[in-house]
Amino acid sequence: MTRREATLAADDTRMWSIEEVSRFLGIPVGTLYQWRHRRVGPRGRRIGKHLRYLPEDVYAWVREQE
């Protein structure tokens, strides 16, 4: 885990961008957009024109994949 990823994982007080979720999960941004279209993957939210993810939603989704 890089220093940036460790900081993201430790900072649960702010929402993550799709790029940050992509880095955290180690998957392409395009895959996240496809999952969102098919309604699979972690839940994302529109904040104005921006797509954001709550870290706890991403963590919960990862735990469900086990």
Short mmCIF file of N, CA, C and O in Angstrom, two decimals:
data_model
loop_
_atom_site.label_atom_id
_atom_site.label_comp_id
_atom_site.label_asym_id
_atom_site.label_seq_id
_atom_site.Cartn_x
_atom_site.Cartn_y
_atom_site.Cartn_z
N MET A 1 0.85 -1.18 0.00
CA MET A 1 0.00 0.00 0.00
C MET A 1 0.89 1.23 0.00
O MET A 1 1.80 1.34 0.80
N THR A 2 0.62 2.14 -0.91
CA THR A 2 1.40 3.37 -0.98
C THR A 2 1.00 4.31 0.14
O THR A 2 -0.01 4.11 0.81
N ARG A 3 1.80 5.32 0.33
CA ARG A 3 1.50 6.31 1.37
C ARG A 3 0.15 6.98 1.09
O ARG A 3 -0.64 7.21 2.00
N ARG A 4 -0.11 7.29 -0.19
CA ARG A 4 -1.39 7.93 -0.57
C ARG A 4 -2.56 7.02 -0.25
O ARG A 4 -3.57 7.46 0.28
N GLU A 5 -2.44 5.73 -0.56
CA GLU A 5 -3.51 4.78 -0.27
C GLU A 5 -3.72 4.64 1.23
O GLU A 5 -4.86 4.53 1.68
N ALA A 6 -2.64 4.63 1.99
CA ALA A 6 -2.76 4.53 3.44
C ALA A 6 -3.48 5.76 3.99
O ALA A 6 -4.31 5.65 4.90
N THR A 7 -3.18 6.93 3.43
CA THR A 7 -3.86 8.15 3.86
C THR A 7 -5.35 8.08 3.53
O THR A 7 -6.19 8.43 4.34
N LEU A 8 -5.67 7.60 2.33
CA LEU A 8 -7.08 7.46 1.95
C LEU A 8 -7.81 6.50 2.88
O LEU A 8 -8.92 6.76 3.31
N ALA A 9 -7.18 5.37 3.17
CA ALA A 9 -7.81 4.37 4.02
C ALA A 9 -8.01 4.90 5.44
O ALA A 9 -8.98 4.53 6.10
N ALA A 10 -7.12 5.76 5.89
CA ALA A 10 -7.21 6.27 7.26
C ALA A 10 -8.18 7.46 7.37
O ALA A 10 -8.66 7.76 8.44
N ASP A 11 -8.47 8.12 6.26
CA ASP A 11 -9.30 9.32 6.28
C ASP A 11 -10.72 8.98 5.84
O ASP A 11 -11.10 9.16 4.70
N ASP A 12 -11.54 8.51 6.78
CA ASP A 12 -12.92 8.13 6.48
C ASP A 12 -13.89 9.29 6.60
O ASP A 12 -15.09 9.09 6.51
N THR A 13 -13.39 10.49 6.81
CA THR A 13 -14.29 11.61 7.03
C THR A 13 -14.70 12.31 5.75
O THR A 13 -15.58 13.15 5.77
N ARG A 14 -14.08 11.96 4.63
CA ARG A 14 -14.45 12.60 3.37
C ARG A 14 -14.80 11.55 2.34
O ARG A 14 -14.41 10.40 2.45
N MET A 15 -15.53 11.98 1.33
CA MET A 15 -15.91 11.06 0.26
C MET A 15 -14.75 10.92 -0.72
O MET A 15 -13.92 11.82 -0.84
N TRP A 16 -14.71 9.77 -1.41
CA TRP A 16 -13.65 9.49 -2.37
C TRP A 16 -14.14 9.75 -3.79
O TRP A 16 -15.29 9.50 -4.11
N SER A 17 -13.24 10.21 -4.63
CA SER A 17 -13.54 10.36 -6.05
C SER A 17 -13.46 8.97 -6.71
O SER A 17 -12.93 8.02 -6.12
N ILE A 18 -13.94 8.89 -7.93
CA ILE A 18 -13.88 7.61 -8.64
C ILE A 18 -12.42 7.20 -8.89
O ILE A 18 -12.10 6.01 -8.86
N GLU A 19 -11.54 8.17 -9.08
CA GLU A 19 -10.12 7.86 -9.27
C GLU A 19 -9.51 7.27 -8.00
O GLU A 19 -8.70 6.35 -8.07
N GLU A 20 -9.93 7.79 -6.85
CA GLU A 20 -9.41 7.27 -5.58
C GLU A 20 -9.93 5.86 -5.32
O GLU A 20 -9.18 5.00 -4.84
N VAL A 21 -11.20 5.60 -5.64
CA VAL A 21 -11.75 4.25 -5.47
C VAL A 21 -11.03 3.30 -6.43
O VAL A 21 -10.69 2.17 -6.06
N SER A 22 -10.78 3.76 -7.64
CA SER A 22 -10.06 2.95 -8.62
C SER A 22 -8.68 2.55 -8.09
O SER A 22 -8.29 1.38 -8.17
N ARG A 23 -7.96 3.51 -7.55
CA ARG A 23 -6.63 3.21 -6.98
C ARG A 23 -6.74 2.27 -5.78
O ARG A 23 -5.95 1.34 -5.64
N PHE A 24 -7.70 2.52 -4.90
CA PHE A 24 -7.87 1.70 -3.71
C PHE A 24 -8.16 0.24 -4.07
O PHE A 24 -7.60 -0.68 -3.49
N LEU A 25 -9.06 0.04 -5.05
CA LEU A 25 -9.43 -1.32 -5.46
C LEU A 25 -8.46 -1.93 -6.46
O LEU A 25 -8.49 -3.14 -6.70
N GLY A 26 -7.65 -1.08 -7.09
CA GLY A 26 -6.70 -1.58 -8.08
C GLY A 26 -7.37 -1.99 -9.39
O GLY A 26 -6.95 -2.95 -10.03
N ILE A 27 -8.42 -1.26 -9.77
CA ILE A 27 -9.14 -1.54 -11.01
C ILE A 27 -9.27 -0.26 -11.82
O ILE A 27 -9.19 0.83 -11.27
N PRO A 28 -9.48 -0.38 -13.14
CA PRO A 28 -9.62 0.83 -13.96
C PRO A 28 -10.89 1.61 -13.64
O PRO A 28 -11.91 1.04 -13.24
N VAL A 29 -10.81 2.92 -13.86
CA VAL A 29 -11.97 3.79 -13.67
C VAL A 29 -13.12 3.33 -14.56
O VAL A 29 -14.28 3.32 -14.14
N GLY A 30 -12.81 2.92 -15.79
CA GLY A 30 -13.84 2.45 -16.71
C GLY A 30 -14.63 1.28 -16.16
O GLY A 30 -15.85 1.18 -16.39
N THR A 31 -13.97 0.41 -15.42
CA THR A 31 -14.66 -0.72 -14.80
C THR A 31 -15.67 -0.23 -13.77
O THR A 31 -16.80 -0.73 -13.71
N LEU A 32 -15.29 0.76 -12.99
CA LEU A 32 -16.23 1.32 -12.01
C LEU A 32 -17.44 1.93 -12.69
O LEU A 32 -18.57 1.76 -12.22
N TYR A 33 -17.22 2.64 -13.80
CA TYR A 33 -18.36 3.20 -14.53
C TYR A 33 -19.25 2.09 -15.08
O TYR A 33 -20.48 2.19 -15.04
N GLN A 34 -18.67 1.00 -15.59
CA GLN A 34 -19.47 -0.13 -16.09
C GLN A 34 -20.26 -0.76 -14.95
O GLN A 34 -21.45 -1.08 -15.12
N TRP A 35 -19.62 -0.97 -13.81
CA TRP A 35 -20.31 -1.55 -12.66
C TRP A 35 -21.48 -0.65 -12.24
O TRP A 35 -22.55 -1.13 -11.90
N ARG A 36 -21.24 0.66 -12.25
CA ARG A 36 -22.31 1.59 -11.84
C ARG A 36 -23.49 1.49 -12.80
O ARG A 36 -24.64 1.46 -12.37
N HIS A 37 -23.19 1.39 -14.09
CA HIS A 37 -24.25 1.26 -15.10
C HIS A 37 -25.05 -0.02 -14.89
O HIS A 37 -26.27 -0.04 -15.04
N ARG A 38 -24.35 -1.11 -14.52
CA ARG A 38 -25.01 -2.41 -14.30
C ARG A 38 -25.51 -2.58 -12.88
O ARG A 38 -26.07 -3.63 -12.52
N ARG A 39 -25.29 -1.56 -12.03
CA ARG A 39 -25.72 -1.59 -10.62
C ARG A 39 -25.06 -2.71 -9.82
O ARG A 39 -25.70 -3.40 -9.04
N VAL A 40 -23.78 -2.88 -10.05
CA VAL A 40 -22.95 -3.77 -9.23
C VAL A 40 -21.78 -2.92 -8.73
O VAL A 40 -21.59 -1.80 -9.17
N GLY A 41 -21.02 -3.44 -7.80
CA GLY A 41 -19.90 -2.67 -7.26
C GLY A 41 -20.34 -1.78 -6.12
O GLY A 41 -21.51 -1.76 -5.73
N PRO A 42 -19.40 -1.03 -5.56
CA PRO A 42 -19.74 -0.17 -4.43
C PRO A 42 -20.69 0.95 -4.86
O PRO A 42 -20.67 1.40 -6.00
N ARG A 43 -21.53 1.37 -3.94
CA ARG A 43 -22.51 2.41 -4.22
C ARG A 43 -21.83 3.76 -4.36
O ARG A 43 -21.07 4.20 -3.49
N GLY A 44 -22.10 4.44 -5.46
CA GLY A 44 -21.60 5.79 -5.69
C GLY A 44 -22.75 6.78 -5.61
O GLY A 44 -23.92 6.41 -5.78
N ARG A 45 -22.43 8.01 -5.33
CA ARG A 45 -23.45 9.05 -5.21
C ARG A 45 -23.05 10.25 -6.07
O ARG A 45 -21.89 10.61 -6.14
N ARG A 46 -24.04 10.87 -6.68
CA ARG A 46 -23.81 12.10 -7.43
C ARG A 46 -23.88 13.28 -6.46
O ARG A 46 -24.85 13.45 -5.74
N ILE A 47 -22.82 14.06 -6.46
CA ILE A 47 -22.78 15.30 -5.69
C ILE A 47 -22.60 16.39 -6.75
O ILE A 47 -21.49 16.60 -7.24
N GLY A 48 -23.70 17.00 -7.14
CA GLY A 48 -23.65 17.92 -8.27
C GLY A 48 -23.31 17.12 -9.52
O GLY A 48 -23.96 16.13 -9.81
N LYS A 49 -22.26 17.51 -10.22
CA LYS A 49 -21.86 16.77 -11.41
C LYS A 49 -20.78 15.72 -11.11
O LYS A 49 -20.31 15.04 -12.01
N HIS A 50 -20.41 15.58 -9.85
CA HIS A 50 -19.32 14.69 -9.46
C HIS A 50 -19.84 13.38 -8.88
O HIS A 50 -20.85 13.37 -8.17
N LEU A 51 -19.13 12.31 -9.16
CA LEU A 51 -19.44 11.00 -8.59
C LEU A 51 -18.53 10.80 -7.38
O LEU A 51 -17.30 10.92 -7.50
N ARG A 52 -19.13 10.50 -6.24
CA ARG A 52 -18.36 10.32 -5.00
C ARG A 52 -18.80 9.04 -4.31
O ARG A 52 -19.94 8.59 -4.45
N TYR A 53 -17.89 8.48 -3.53
CA TYR A 53 -18.12 7.23 -2.80
C TYR A 53 -17.81 7.45 -1.33
O TYR A 53 -16.80 8.06 -0.99
N LEU A 54 -18.68 6.93 -0.46
CA LEU A 54 -18.38 6.91 0.97
C LEU A 54 -17.42 5.75 1.23
O LEU A 54 -17.68 4.63 0.78
N PRO A 55 -16.32 6.00 1.92
CA PRO A 55 -15.37 4.92 2.19
C PRO A 55 -16.04 3.70 2.84
O PRO A 55 -15.72 2.57 2.49
N GLU A 56 -16.98 3.92 3.75
CA GLU A 56 -17.62 2.78 4.42
C GLU A 56 -18.42 1.93 3.44
O GLU A 56 -18.52 0.71 3.61
N ASP A 57 -18.98 2.55 2.39
CA ASP A 57 -19.68 1.77 1.36
C ASP A 57 -18.70 0.91 0.57
O ASP A 57 -19.00 -0.24 0.24
N VAL A 58 -17.54 1.47 0.28
CA VAL A 58 -16.51 0.71 -0.45
C VAL A 58 -16.02 -0.45 0.40
O VAL A 58 -15.93 -1.59 -0.06
N TYR A 59 -15.73 -0.19 1.69
CA TYR A 59 -15.28 -1.25 2.59
C TYR A 59 -16.33 -2.35 2.72
O TYR A 59 -16.01 -3.53 2.69
N ALA A 60 -17.60 -1.95 2.88
CA ALA A 60 -18.68 -2.93 3.02
C ALA A 60 -18.80 -3.78 1.76
O ALA A 60 -18.98 -5.00 1.84
N TRP A 61 -18.69 -3.16 0.60
CA TRP A 61 -18.78 -3.90 -0.66
C TRP A 61 -17.63 -4.91 -0.76
O TRP A 61 -17.83 -6.05 -1.16
N VAL A 62 -16.44 -4.50 -0.38
CA VAL A 62 -15.28 -5.41 -0.42
C VAL A 62 -15.52 -6.59 0.50
O VAL A 62 -15.28 -7.75 0.13
N ARG A 63 -16.04 -6.34 1.72
CA ARG A 63 -16.31 -7.44 2.65
C ARG A 63 -17.35 -8.40 2.08
O ARG A 63 -17.26 -9.62 2.30
N GLU A 64 -18.34 -7.90 1.36
CA GLU A 64 -19.37 -8.75 0.75
C GLU A 64 -18.80 -9.68 -0.32
O GLU A 64 -19.41 -10.69 -0.64
N GLN A 65 -17.64 -9.32 -0.88
CA GLN A 65 -17.07 -10.12 -1.97
C GLN A 65 -16.34 -11.36 -1.47
O GLN A 65 -15.98 -12.20 -2.27
N GLU A 66 -16.16 -11.50 -0.18
CA GLU A 66 -15.43 -12.65 0.36
C GLU A 66 -16.26 -13.92 0.30
O GLU A 66 -17.42 -13.95 0.35
#
